[in-house]
Amino acid sequence: MSYEAEKGNVTMAFCGDIMPSRPLAVYREPEFLALRDLLRDSDARFANLESTVVRYNEGFPGIRTGTHMVTEPELLEDLKWFGFNMVSCANSHSLNFGEEGLLLQNRYLDAAGIVHAGTGQNLREASSPAYLETPNGRVALVAVTAHLPASNSRAAHQRVDFRGKPGVNALGFQSTFVVDSEAFAALRRIGASLGLERERQRVVDHGFRAPSELRAVDERTYEFRGDRYELGETFDIRTRCDDRDVEENLRQIREARRQADWVIVSLHNQDMVGRSWLEAKRRVDIEEQPDFVVEFAHGCIEAGADVFACHGPHVPLGVELYRGKPIFYSLGNFIFQNETLRQVPAHHFERFGLDPYGTPSDFFDIRTGNDTKGHPATPESWQSVLVVCKFNNRLLEEIRLYPVDLGFGRPRSQRGRPLLAGAELGAGILGRIERLSAPYGTVVNRLNGIGVIRAVESQA
């Protein structure tokens, strides 16, 4: 006799950002139900829940520029009906409704029986793995976000004599802006002339900043208004992970490796300061994650992760196989219903000069220029994939990429719900992923409108 998990066979499905604001179970298009069935056929079915699960009268909205995304608790049953059984909660919408909203969301997910990770009452709870029991073994999820829209987003450790702080499991990173000698001299002149250097020293002398919080300044480096600049020959941007955050997360991954048969790491990032950031005309034209994300992904695989899944850019990016394990640098959107909210906080109306007693449609119309800018005017935001990874005898055997159509150009009452893409659109989606995966040596084949990555071919 042996346990099924001993065989090392498992199928895991991955979707990107889900922002549900309407029921799912009422719909019946064959292309919609096909995606549901693909999810249900997998053991672990993951998505990034980029929303806050609360009622509209719960929690308190923070002042921010993005959407205050609400998923009412009843909709969790629709997510389960569709097949989802584990989600990341560490993302840019985690604190839309403050710490109260974050903790309410966790309670609602617990009550619904959906495994979740990435947020908690303190850092240990937020960074700890969550576990899903499946017939083919125990699956762990460690969820992290590098995008922190509010300075108070981070969870903090609890002491024996002081409560911790609710928040997200964060991955901090440092950006260094490399500039030429003329720009570097100008920055130093501005800093000295406006008294910024003296104020920096006054803060240090006052004792309110720890030595570890200060960046060294010398003849080749300079700190200007919180940003770090370095003298170089040309202009560039370099990024690296915060060492303490990396170690906290690697510790949790190693714990998950000892407690589970399979380990998934999820990272949310929207700070796309990569190479194409310097020249891209649109946000969706930034086609690679920054260096710190690649650094972190590789470190997580080395620590024991079986799959590393990124989300946040709202478009699919490339796939890398690192030491035989898949890294998805962005899974794109999967449920994108951020325009059919029933209520919107007053400050959003004030930002655009609207009557604070206006309707949600008034706000969404002016924000998007009646669908002429932003996501409604960007086809790539409505093109995505459902990814299915098949492992056999503990080795990755195959990845299947199912192209997804989210309804670009349709009314907001319809768009945002996933359908299996048609042949022409699907070919374009797969072509993009194929092109962006090639620099990693990943080969994407086509089979009846589906993208197929075979581990043997991509590691040859």
Tab-separated table of C-alpha atoms in Angstrom:
chain	number	residue	atom	x	y	z
A	1	MET	CA	0.000	0.000	0.000
A	2	SER	CA	1.177	3.558	-0.692
A	3	TYR	CA	-0.226	7.060	-0.458
A	4	GLU	CA	-1.186	8.769	-3.717
A	5	ALA	CA	1.072	11.668	-2.773
A	6	GLU	CA	4.100	9.355	-2.816
A	7	LYS	CA	3.873	9.123	-6.606
A	8	GLY	CA	4.795	12.788	-6.965
A	9	ASN	CA	2.043	13.449	-9.488
A	10	VAL	CA	0.048	16.673	-9.281
A	11	THR	CA	-1.695	19.162	-11.555
A	12	MET	CA	-1.777	22.838	-10.587
A	13	ALA	CA	-3.679	25.608	-12.373
A	14	PHE	CA	-2.693	29.273	-12.169
A	15	CYS	CA	-4.636	32.421	-12.999
A	16	GLY	CA	-3.553	36.020	-12.534
A	17	ASP	CA	-5.469	38.888	-10.990
A	18	ILE	CA	-9.128	38.313	-10.185
A	19	MET	CA	-11.283	41.341	-9.324
A	20	PRO	CA	-14.814	39.939	-9.100
A	21	SER	CA	-17.747	42.248	-8.451
A	22	ARG	CA	-20.562	40.184	-10.008
A	23	PRO	CA	-21.800	36.574	-9.839
A	24	LEU	CA	-20.271	33.936	-12.116
A	25	ALA	CA	-22.446	30.860	-11.732
A	26	VAL	CA	-25.353	32.240	-13.805
A	27	TYR	CA	-23.398	32.228	-17.075
A	28	ARG	CA	-23.298	29.326	-19.507
A	29	GLU	CA	-21.219	30.112	-22.617
A	30	PRO	CA	-19.269	26.982	-23.662
A	31	GLU	CA	-16.032	29.011	-23.744
A	32	PHE	CA	-16.665	30.125	-20.156
A	33	LEU	CA	-17.559	26.691	-18.847
A	34	ALA	CA	-14.509	25.215	-20.596
A	35	LEU	CA	-12.247	27.354	-18.405
A	36	ARG	CA	-14.196	26.333	-15.320
A	37	ASP	CA	-13.738	22.667	-16.202
A	38	LEU	CA	-10.001	23.122	-16.768
A	39	LEU	CA	-9.685	24.602	-13.299
A	40	ARG	CA	-11.793	21.927	-11.656
A	41	ASP	CA	-9.677	19.185	-13.229
A	42	SER	CA	-6.569	20.428	-11.375
A	43	ASP	CA	-5.597	19.677	-7.782
A	44	ALA	CA	-4.546	23.199	-6.775
A	45	ARG	CA	-6.336	26.145	-8.433
A	46	PHE	CA	-4.653	29.475	-7.693
A	47	ALA	CA	-5.440	33.149	-8.353
A	48	ASN	CA	-4.463	36.514	-6.925
A	49	LEU	CA	-7.555	37.975	-5.229
A	50	GLU	CA	-6.896	41.626	-6.019
A	51	SER	CA	-9.794	42.979	-4.038
A	52	THR	CA	-11.079	43.261	-0.492
A	53	VAL	CA	-13.802	40.839	0.546
A	54	VAL	CA	-16.104	43.094	2.566
A	55	ARG	CA	-19.566	44.552	2.411
A	56	TYR	CA	-19.823	48.140	1.260
A	57	ASN	CA	-20.566	49.357	4.801
A	58	GLU	CA	-17.598	47.553	6.372
A	59	GLY	CA	-14.097	48.876	6.951
A	60	PHE	CA	-12.967	52.415	6.198
A	61	PRO	CA	-11.683	53.445	2.751
A	62	GLY	CA	-8.143	54.749	2.652
A	63	ILE	CA	-7.228	57.808	0.599
A	64	ARG	CA	-5.651	56.429	-2.569
A	65	THR	CA	-5.790	56.990	-6.328
A	66	GLY	CA	-6.619	53.452	-7.449
A	67	THR	CA	-9.924	51.602	-7.391
A	68	HIS	CA	-11.417	50.709	-4.011
A	69	MET	CA	-12.164	47.172	-5.098
A	70	VAL	CA	-14.993	45.374	-3.254
A	71	THR	CA	-15.893	41.697	-3.571
A	72	GLU	CA	-18.968	41.017	-1.490
A	73	PRO	CA	-18.689	37.856	0.654
A	74	GLU	CA	-21.499	36.053	-1.194
A	75	LEU	CA	-19.351	36.044	-4.355
A	76	LEU	CA	-16.865	33.678	-2.731
A	77	GLU	CA	-19.331	30.887	-3.463
A	78	ASP	CA	-19.088	31.803	-7.156
A	79	LEU	CA	-15.296	31.617	-7.011
A	80	LYS	CA	-15.551	28.160	-5.448
A	81	TRP	CA	-18.118	27.131	-8.082
A	82	PHE	CA	-15.661	28.181	-10.778
A	83	GLY	CA	-12.978	26.061	-9.155
A	84	PHE	CA	-10.675	28.322	-7.148
A	85	ASN	CA	-9.421	26.801	-3.901
A	86	MET	CA	-6.416	28.965	-2.987
A	87	VAL	CA	-5.727	32.696	-3.344
A	88	SER	CA	-3.090	35.275	-2.580
A	89	CYS	CA	-4.304	38.293	-0.611
A	90	ALA	CA	-0.973	40.169	-0.680
A	91	ASN	CA	-1.406	42.863	-3.310
A	92	SER	CA	-2.095	46.535	-3.944
A	93	HIS	CA	-5.745	46.284	-2.831
A	94	SER	CA	-5.143	44.510	0.480
A	95	LEU	CA	-5.767	47.631	2.562
A	96	ASN	CA	-8.409	49.349	0.423
A	97	PHE	CA	-10.570	49.365	3.542
A	98	GLY	CA	-7.886	49.582	6.169
A	99	GLU	CA	-6.723	47.018	8.648
A	100	GLU	CA	-10.316	46.268	9.609
A	101	GLY	CA	-11.164	45.390	6.017
A	102	LEU	CA	-8.069	43.213	5.703
A	103	LEU	CA	-8.956	41.179	8.784
A	104	LEU	CA	-12.605	40.892	7.739
A	105	GLN	CA	-11.509	39.502	4.373
A	106	ASN	CA	-9.483	36.782	6.075
A	107	ARG	CA	-12.461	35.808	8.211
A	108	TYR	CA	-14.746	35.626	5.172
A	109	LEU	CA	-12.241	33.468	3.284
A	110	ASP	CA	-11.877	31.162	6.286
A	111	ALA	CA	-15.652	30.790	6.514
A	112	ALA	CA	-15.845	29.985	2.788
A	113	GLY	CA	-13.100	27.368	3.050
A	114	ILE	CA	-10.772	29.064	0.554
A	115	VAL	CA	-7.084	28.740	1.426
A	116	HIS	CA	-5.395	32.146	1.517
A	117	ALA	CA	-1.980	33.618	2.314
A	118	GLY	CA	-0.150	36.936	2.347
A	119	THR	CA	-2.007	38.995	4.962
A	120	GLY	CA	-2.565	38.666	8.679
A	121	GLN	CA	-2.742	40.198	12.142
A	122	ASN	CA	1.062	40.468	12.238
A	123	LEU	CA	4.029	39.660	10.048
A	124	ARG	CA	4.419	36.071	11.179
A	125	GLU	CA	0.795	35.348	10.282
A	126	ALA	CA	1.031	37.243	6.974
A	127	SER	CA	4.252	35.540	5.879
A	128	SER	CA	3.389	32.023	7.043
A	129	PRO	CA	2.474	29.359	4.475
A	130	ALA	CA	-1.150	28.395	3.995
A	131	TYR	CA	-1.898	24.755	3.210
A	132	LEU	CA	-4.313	23.059	0.830
A	133	GLU	CA	-5.045	19.355	1.210
A	134	THR	CA	-5.510	17.524	-2.111
A	135	PRO	CA	-5.696	13.819	-3.055
A	136	ASN	CA	-2.232	14.149	-4.599
A	137	GLY	CA	-0.572	15.798	-1.633
A	138	ARG	CA	-0.396	18.857	0.557
A	139	VAL	CA	0.180	22.142	-1.294
A	140	ALA	CA	1.689	25.167	0.485
A	141	LEU	CA	1.280	28.799	-0.583
A	142	VAL	CA	3.551	31.668	0.466
A	143	ALA	CA	2.213	34.998	-0.846
A	144	VAL	CA	4.217	38.224	-1.063
A	145	THR	CA	3.722	41.719	-2.486
A	146	ALA	CA	6.404	44.158	-3.601
A	147	HIS	CA	3.862	46.851	-4.469
A	148	LEU	CA	2.956	48.883	-1.386
A	149	PRO	CA	0.611	51.745	-2.360
A	150	ALA	CA	0.353	52.945	1.251
A	151	SER	CA	3.225	53.441	3.682
A	152	ASN	CA	1.296	51.537	6.357
A	153	SER	CA	0.643	48.446	4.211
A	154	ARG	CA	3.323	46.303	5.828
A	155	ALA	CA	2.523	43.822	8.552
A	156	ALA	CA	4.831	44.035	11.565
A	157	HIS	CA	6.100	41.450	14.019
A	158	GLN	CA	4.475	40.952	17.392
A	159	ARG	CA	6.520	41.212	20.577
A	160	VAL	CA	5.878	39.510	23.892
A	161	ASP	CA	4.881	42.912	25.285
A	162	PHE	CA	3.360	44.638	22.236
A	163	ARG	CA	0.871	43.674	19.570
A	164	GLY	CA	1.953	43.305	15.984
A	165	LYS	CA	0.487	45.294	13.099
A	166	PRO	CA	-1.981	43.824	10.589
A	167	GLY	CA	-0.920	44.113	6.979
A	168	VAL	CA	0.721	42.400	4.026
A	169	ASN	CA	3.751	40.171	3.681
A	170	ALA	CA	6.012	42.662	1.927
A	171	LEU	CA	9.104	42.397	-0.228
A	172	GLY	CA	10.898	45.717	-0.111
A	173	PHE	CA	13.383	46.695	-2.783
A	174	GLN	CA	15.809	49.515	-3.435
A	175	SER	CA	16.104	51.367	-6.726
A	176	THR	CA	19.331	53.076	-7.763
A	177	PHE	CA	19.069	55.650	-10.543
A	178	VAL	CA	22.295	55.824	-12.531
A	179	VAL	CA	22.901	59.246	-14.127
A	180	ASP	CA	25.720	60.941	-16.014
A	181	SER	CA	28.122	63.463	-14.485
A	182	GLU	CA	26.121	66.535	-15.526
A	183	ALA	CA	22.888	65.260	-13.957
A	184	PHE	CA	24.726	64.037	-10.845
A	185	ALA	CA	26.333	67.439	-10.279
A	186	ALA	CA	22.973	69.159	-10.763
A	187	LEU	CA	21.324	66.952	-8.139
A	188	ARG	CA	24.048	67.701	-5.602
A	189	ARG	CA	23.820	71.426	-6.315
A	190	ILE	CA	20.027	71.403	-5.877
A	191	GLY	CA	20.284	69.425	-2.639
A	192	ALA	CA	22.874	71.778	-1.178
A	193	SER	CA	21.139	74.974	-2.338
A	194	LEU	CA	17.718	73.992	-0.953
A	195	GLY	CA	19.102	72.822	2.375
A	196	LEU	CA	18.153	69.186	1.786
A	197	GLU	CA	21.568	67.913	2.844
A	198	ARG	CA	21.458	69.911	6.081
A	199	GLU	CA	17.951	68.640	6.848
A	200	ARG	CA	19.068	65.065	6.272
A	201	GLN	CA	21.870	65.545	8.780
A	202	ARG	CA	19.532	67.236	11.274
A	203	VAL	CA	17.210	64.212	11.173
A	204	VAL	CA	20.170	61.907	11.744
A	205	ASP	CA	21.475	63.964	14.647
A	206	HIS	CA	18.015	64.059	16.230
A	207	GLY	CA	18.063	60.270	16.427
A	208	PHE	CA	14.798	59.564	14.617
A	209	ARG	CA	16.461	57.484	11.907
A	210	ALA	CA	18.467	54.394	12.731
A	211	PRO	CA	21.902	54.080	11.113
A	212	SER	CA	20.638	51.081	9.116
A	213	GLU	CA	17.931	53.285	7.566
A	214	LEU	CA	20.458	55.703	6.098
A	215	ARG	CA	22.061	55.141	2.734
A	216	ALA	CA	25.756	55.856	2.434
A	217	VAL	CA	26.597	58.997	0.469
A	218	ASP	CA	30.002	59.505	-1.152
A	219	GLU	CA	31.513	61.047	-4.285
A	220	ARG	CA	29.687	58.536	-6.520
A	221	THR	CA	26.372	58.130	-4.677
A	222	TYR	CA	23.792	60.645	-3.524
A	223	GLU	CA	20.383	60.539	-1.839
A	224	PHE	CA	17.884	63.071	-3.167
A	225	ARG	CA	14.360	63.288	-1.695
A	226	GLY	CA	14.498	59.634	-0.647
A	227	ASP	CA	15.825	58.296	-3.967
A	228	ARG	CA	19.335	56.955	-4.461
A	229	TYR	CA	21.449	58.204	-7.375
A	230	GLU	CA	24.745	56.859	-8.635
A	231	LEU	CA	27.278	58.436	-10.963
A	232	GLY	CA	27.694	56.487	-14.184
A	233	GLU	CA	28.449	56.789	-17.880
A	234	THR	CA	24.831	56.453	-19.059
A	235	PHE	CA	21.351	56.530	-17.563
A	236	ASP	CA	20.053	53.295	-16.040
A	237	ILE	CA	17.915	51.906	-13.204
A	238	ARG	CA	19.081	49.080	-10.949
A	239	THR	CA	17.042	47.296	-8.317
A	240	ARG	CA	17.746	44.813	-5.544
A	241	CYS	CA	15.676	43.129	-2.850
A	242	ASP	CA	15.608	44.137	0.790
A	243	ASP	CA	17.752	41.540	2.561
A	244	ARG	CA	15.574	41.270	5.680
A	245	ASP	CA	12.392	40.708	3.686
A	246	VAL	CA	14.106	38.094	1.538
A	247	GLU	CA	15.342	36.180	4.568
A	248	GLU	CA	11.901	36.257	6.236
A	249	ASN	CA	10.285	34.822	3.124
A	250	LEU	CA	12.973	32.238	2.437
A	251	ARG	CA	12.556	31.063	6.026
A	252	GLN	CA	8.843	30.518	5.388
A	253	ILE	CA	9.523	28.735	2.085
A	254	ARG	CA	11.937	26.369	3.800
A	255	GLU	CA	9.270	25.742	6.442
A	256	ALA	CA	6.711	25.013	3.721
A	257	ARG	CA	9.152	22.641	2.020
A	258	ARG	CA	9.344	20.594	5.224
A	259	GLN	CA	5.581	20.640	5.847
A	260	ALA	CA	4.118	20.128	2.366
A	261	ASP	CA	4.542	18.009	-0.745
A	262	TRP	CA	4.377	21.015	-3.071
A	263	VAL	CA	5.275	24.690	-2.576
A	264	ILE	CA	3.904	27.670	-4.506
A	265	VAL	CA	5.276	31.205	-4.091
A	266	SER	CA	3.172	34.112	-5.302
A	267	LEU	CA	4.539	37.638	-5.858
A	268	HIS	CA	2.517	40.753	-6.665
A	269	ASN	CA	4.459	43.559	-8.323
A	270	GLN	CA	3.454	46.642	-10.295
A	271	ASP	CA	6.708	48.589	-9.963
A	272	MET	CA	8.040	47.702	-13.390
A	273	VAL	CA	11.367	49.532	-13.362
A	274	GLY	CA	12.981	47.218	-15.890
A	275	ARG	CA	14.930	47.936	-19.069
A	276	SER	CA	11.956	48.867	-21.259
A	277	TRP	CA	10.676	51.247	-18.534
A	278	LEU	CA	12.965	53.927	-19.958
A	279	GLU	CA	11.377	53.918	-23.420
A	280	ALA	CA	7.878	52.399	-23.153
A	281	LYS	CA	5.061	54.681	-24.313
A	282	ARG	CA	2.381	52.682	-22.481
A	283	ARG	CA	2.548	50.769	-19.223
A	284	VAL	CA	1.728	47.536	-21.052
A	285	ASP	CA	4.791	48.056	-23.255
A	286	ILE	CA	7.031	47.345	-20.243
A	287	GLU	CA	7.685	43.709	-21.025
A	288	GLU	CA	9.986	42.413	-18.310
A	289	GLN	CA	10.089	42.376	-14.542
A	290	PRO	CA	12.858	44.363	-12.824
A	291	ASP	CA	16.057	42.733	-11.627
A	292	PHE	CA	14.913	42.370	-8.030
A	293	VAL	CA	11.965	40.174	-9.069
A	294	VAL	CA	14.230	37.808	-11.021
A	295	GLU	CA	16.641	37.746	-8.072
A	296	PHE	CA	13.824	36.902	-5.657
A	297	ALA	CA	12.253	34.285	-7.950
A	298	HIS	CA	15.531	32.413	-8.318
A	299	GLY	CA	16.135	32.554	-4.569
A	300	CYS	CA	12.687	31.124	-3.851
A	301	ILE	CA	13.246	28.205	-6.230
A	302	GLU	CA	16.621	27.538	-4.603
A	303	ALA	CA	14.913	27.547	-1.175
A	304	GLY	CA	12.409	24.895	-2.239
A	305	ALA	CA	9.566	26.441	-4.251
A	306	ASP	CA	8.103	24.254	-7.010
A	307	VAL	CA	6.317	27.108	-8.815
A	308	PHE	CA	6.837	30.892	-8.714
A	309	ALA	CA	3.847	32.901	-9.961
A	310	CYS	CA	3.899	36.685	-10.517
A	311	HIS	CA	0.940	38.979	-11.066
A	312	GLY	CA	0.283	42.705	-11.013
A	313	PRO	CA	1.316	44.097	-14.442
A	314	HIS	CA	-2.206	43.249	-15.755
A	315	VAL	CA	-0.724	41.665	-18.898
A	316	PRO	CA	0.948	38.267	-19.415
A	317	LEU	CA	4.751	38.217	-19.556
A	318	GLY	CA	7.372	35.552	-20.206
A	319	VAL	CA	7.964	32.129	-18.649
A	320	GLU	CA	11.314	30.886	-17.355
A	321	LEU	CA	12.247	27.365	-16.290
A	322	TYR	CA	14.846	27.705	-13.539
A	323	ARG	CA	16.351	24.500	-12.200
A	324	GLY	CA	13.427	22.695	-13.787
A	325	LYS	CA	10.811	24.800	-11.964
A	326	PRO	CA	8.479	27.285	-13.704
A	327	ILE	CA	8.583	31.027	-13.098
A	328	PHE	CA	5.625	32.936	-14.542
A	329	TYR	CA	6.696	36.579	-14.658
A	330	SER	CA	3.096	37.743	-15.028
A	331	LEU	CA	-0.136	35.822	-15.428
A	332	GLY	CA	-2.162	38.877	-16.512
A	333	ASN	CA	-5.797	39.466	-15.583
A	334	PHE	CA	-8.375	36.714	-15.292
A	335	ILE	CA	-11.512	38.315	-13.822
A	336	PHE	CA	-11.456	42.067	-14.432
A	337	GLN	CA	-14.668	43.589	-13.081
A	338	ASN	CA	-13.335	46.744	-11.460
A	339	GLU	CA	-15.821	49.043	-13.233
A	340	THR	CA	-19.114	47.592	-11.972
A	341	LEU	CA	-18.839	48.561	-8.323
A	342	ARG	CA	-22.048	49.765	-6.717
A	343	GLN	CA	-20.394	52.402	-4.530
A	344	VAL	CA	-17.249	54.545	-4.770
A	345	PRO	CA	-15.635	56.651	-1.969
A	346	ALA	CA	-16.282	60.402	-2.037
A	347	HIS	CA	-12.654	61.446	-2.497
A	348	HIS	CA	-12.546	59.846	-5.961
A	349	PHE	CA	-15.319	62.185	-7.098
A	350	GLU	CA	-13.515	65.179	-5.561
A	351	ARG	CA	-10.252	64.283	-7.338
A	352	PHE	CA	-11.942	64.649	-10.723
A	353	GLY	CA	-14.049	67.694	-9.801
A	354	LEU	CA	-17.286	65.715	-9.692
A	355	ASP	CA	-20.284	66.131	-7.443
A	356	PRO	CA	-19.523	63.893	-4.409
A	357	TYR	CA	-23.098	62.655	-4.667
A	358	GLY	CA	-22.610	61.499	-8.260
A	359	THR	CA	-22.946	57.898	-9.390
A	360	PRO	CA	-20.202	55.295	-9.871
A	361	SER	CA	-20.665	55.547	-13.646
A	362	ASP	CA	-19.908	59.286	-13.476
A	363	PHE	CA	-16.566	58.468	-11.877
A	364	PHE	CA	-15.634	55.587	-14.190
A	365	ASP	CA	-16.610	57.569	-17.303
A	366	ILE	CA	-14.432	60.550	-16.436
A	367	ARG	CA	-11.502	58.422	-15.234
A	368	THR	CA	-11.350	56.511	-18.519
A	369	GLY	CA	-12.387	59.367	-20.802
A	370	ASN	CA	-15.447	57.333	-21.772
A	371	ASP	CA	-13.265	54.298	-22.495
A	372	THR	CA	-10.676	56.236	-24.522
A	373	LYS	CA	-7.783	55.770	-22.072
A	374	GLY	CA	-6.555	53.415	-19.383
A	375	HIS	CA	-7.472	49.745	-19.307
A	376	PRO	CA	-10.687	50.077	-21.386
A	377	ALA	CA	-8.590	51.435	-24.277
A	378	THR	CA	-5.790	48.871	-23.912
A	379	PRO	CA	-6.472	45.534	-25.668
A	380	GLU	CA	-3.605	43.754	-23.895
A	381	SER	CA	-5.287	44.271	-20.500
A	382	TRP	CA	-8.113	42.017	-21.688
A	383	GLN	CA	-5.925	39.202	-23.036
A	384	SER	CA	-4.615	36.558	-20.689
A	385	VAL	CA	-3.954	32.878	-20.042
A	386	LEU	CA	-4.981	30.056	-17.775
A	387	VAL	CA	-1.867	28.018	-16.981
A	388	VAL	CA	-1.923	24.314	-16.093
A	389	CYS	CA	1.279	22.690	-14.791
A	390	LYS	CA	1.551	18.916	-14.779
A	391	PHE	CA	4.153	17.234	-12.571
A	392	ASN	CA	4.996	13.545	-12.857
A	393	ASN	CA	7.247	11.697	-10.405
A	394	ARG	CA	8.023	15.109	-8.831
A	395	LEU	CA	9.379	16.485	-12.108
A	396	LEU	CA	7.719	19.131	-14.257
A	397	GLU	CA	6.429	17.356	-17.335
A	398	GLU	CA	4.407	19.963	-19.190
A	399	ILE	CA	2.864	23.428	-18.980
A	400	ARG	CA	-0.262	24.230	-20.960
A	401	LEU	CA	-1.241	27.822	-21.724
A	402	TYR	CA	-4.914	28.371	-22.540
A	403	PRO	CA	-5.510	31.820	-24.113
A	404	VAL	CA	-8.236	33.873	-22.435
A	405	ASP	CA	-10.455	36.648	-23.821
A	406	LEU	CA	-11.820	39.151	-21.277
A	407	GLY	CA	-14.030	41.047	-23.708
A	408	PHE	CA	-12.094	44.112	-24.863
A	409	GLY	CA	-14.363	46.716	-26.468
A	410	ARG	CA	-17.575	45.363	-25.000
A	411	PRO	CA	-19.772	47.314	-22.538
A	412	ARG	CA	-18.624	47.329	-18.927
A	413	SER	CA	-21.723	45.321	-18.016
A	414	GLN	CA	-20.267	42.435	-20.062
A	415	ARG	CA	-16.483	42.698	-20.196
A	416	GLY	CA	-14.130	41.375	-17.562
A	417	ARG	CA	-15.392	37.783	-17.405
A	418	PRO	CA	-13.054	35.154	-18.920
A	419	LEU	CA	-13.822	33.133	-22.043
A	420	LEU	CA	-11.553	30.700	-23.852
A	421	ALA	CA	-10.144	32.855	-26.664
A	422	GLY	CA	-10.928	32.282	-30.326
A	423	ALA	CA	-8.263	31.137	-32.785
A	424	GLU	CA	-7.052	34.536	-34.027
A	425	LEU	CA	-6.922	36.262	-30.649
A	426	GLY	CA	-5.482	33.152	-29.015
A	427	ALA	CA	-2.651	33.011	-31.537
A	428	GLY	CA	-1.758	36.616	-30.731
A	429	ILE	CA	-1.734	35.970	-26.978
A	430	LEU	CA	0.475	32.904	-27.359
A	431	GLY	CA	2.747	34.763	-29.760
A	432	ARG	CA	3.360	37.442	-27.136
A	433	ILE	CA	4.217	34.881	-24.449
A	434	GLU	CA	6.416	32.953	-26.889
A	435	ARG	CA	8.350	36.123	-27.756
A	436	LEU	CA	8.779	37.186	-24.110
A	437	SER	CA	9.805	33.675	-22.999
A	438	ALA	CA	12.486	33.215	-25.663
A	439	PRO	CA	15.171	35.250	-23.802
A	440	TYR	CA	14.936	32.691	-20.972
A	441	GLY	CA	15.447	29.798	-23.392
A	442	THR	CA	11.833	28.689	-22.975
A	443	VAL	CA	10.248	27.050	-26.028
A	444	VAL	CA	6.483	27.549	-26.448
A	445	ASN	CA	4.908	25.138	-28.934
A	446	ARG	CA	1.364	25.293	-30.346
A	447	LEU	CA	-1.118	22.431	-30.196
A	448	ASN	CA	-4.702	23.018	-31.358
A	449	GLY	CA	-4.690	26.625	-30.192
A	450	ILE	CA	-2.987	25.845	-26.858
A	451	GLY	CA	0.538	26.820	-25.857
A	452	VAL	CA	2.649	23.897	-24.644
A	453	ILE	CA	5.960	24.125	-22.783
A	454	ARG	CA	7.745	20.824	-22.335
A	455	ALA	CA	10.425	20.822	-19.679
A	456	VAL	CA	12.813	18.661	-21.705
A	457	GLU	CA	12.731	20.990	-24.728
A	458	SER	CA	13.176	24.189	-22.710
A	459	GLN	CA	16.135	22.837	-20.735
A	460	ALA	CA	17.960	21.212	-23.636
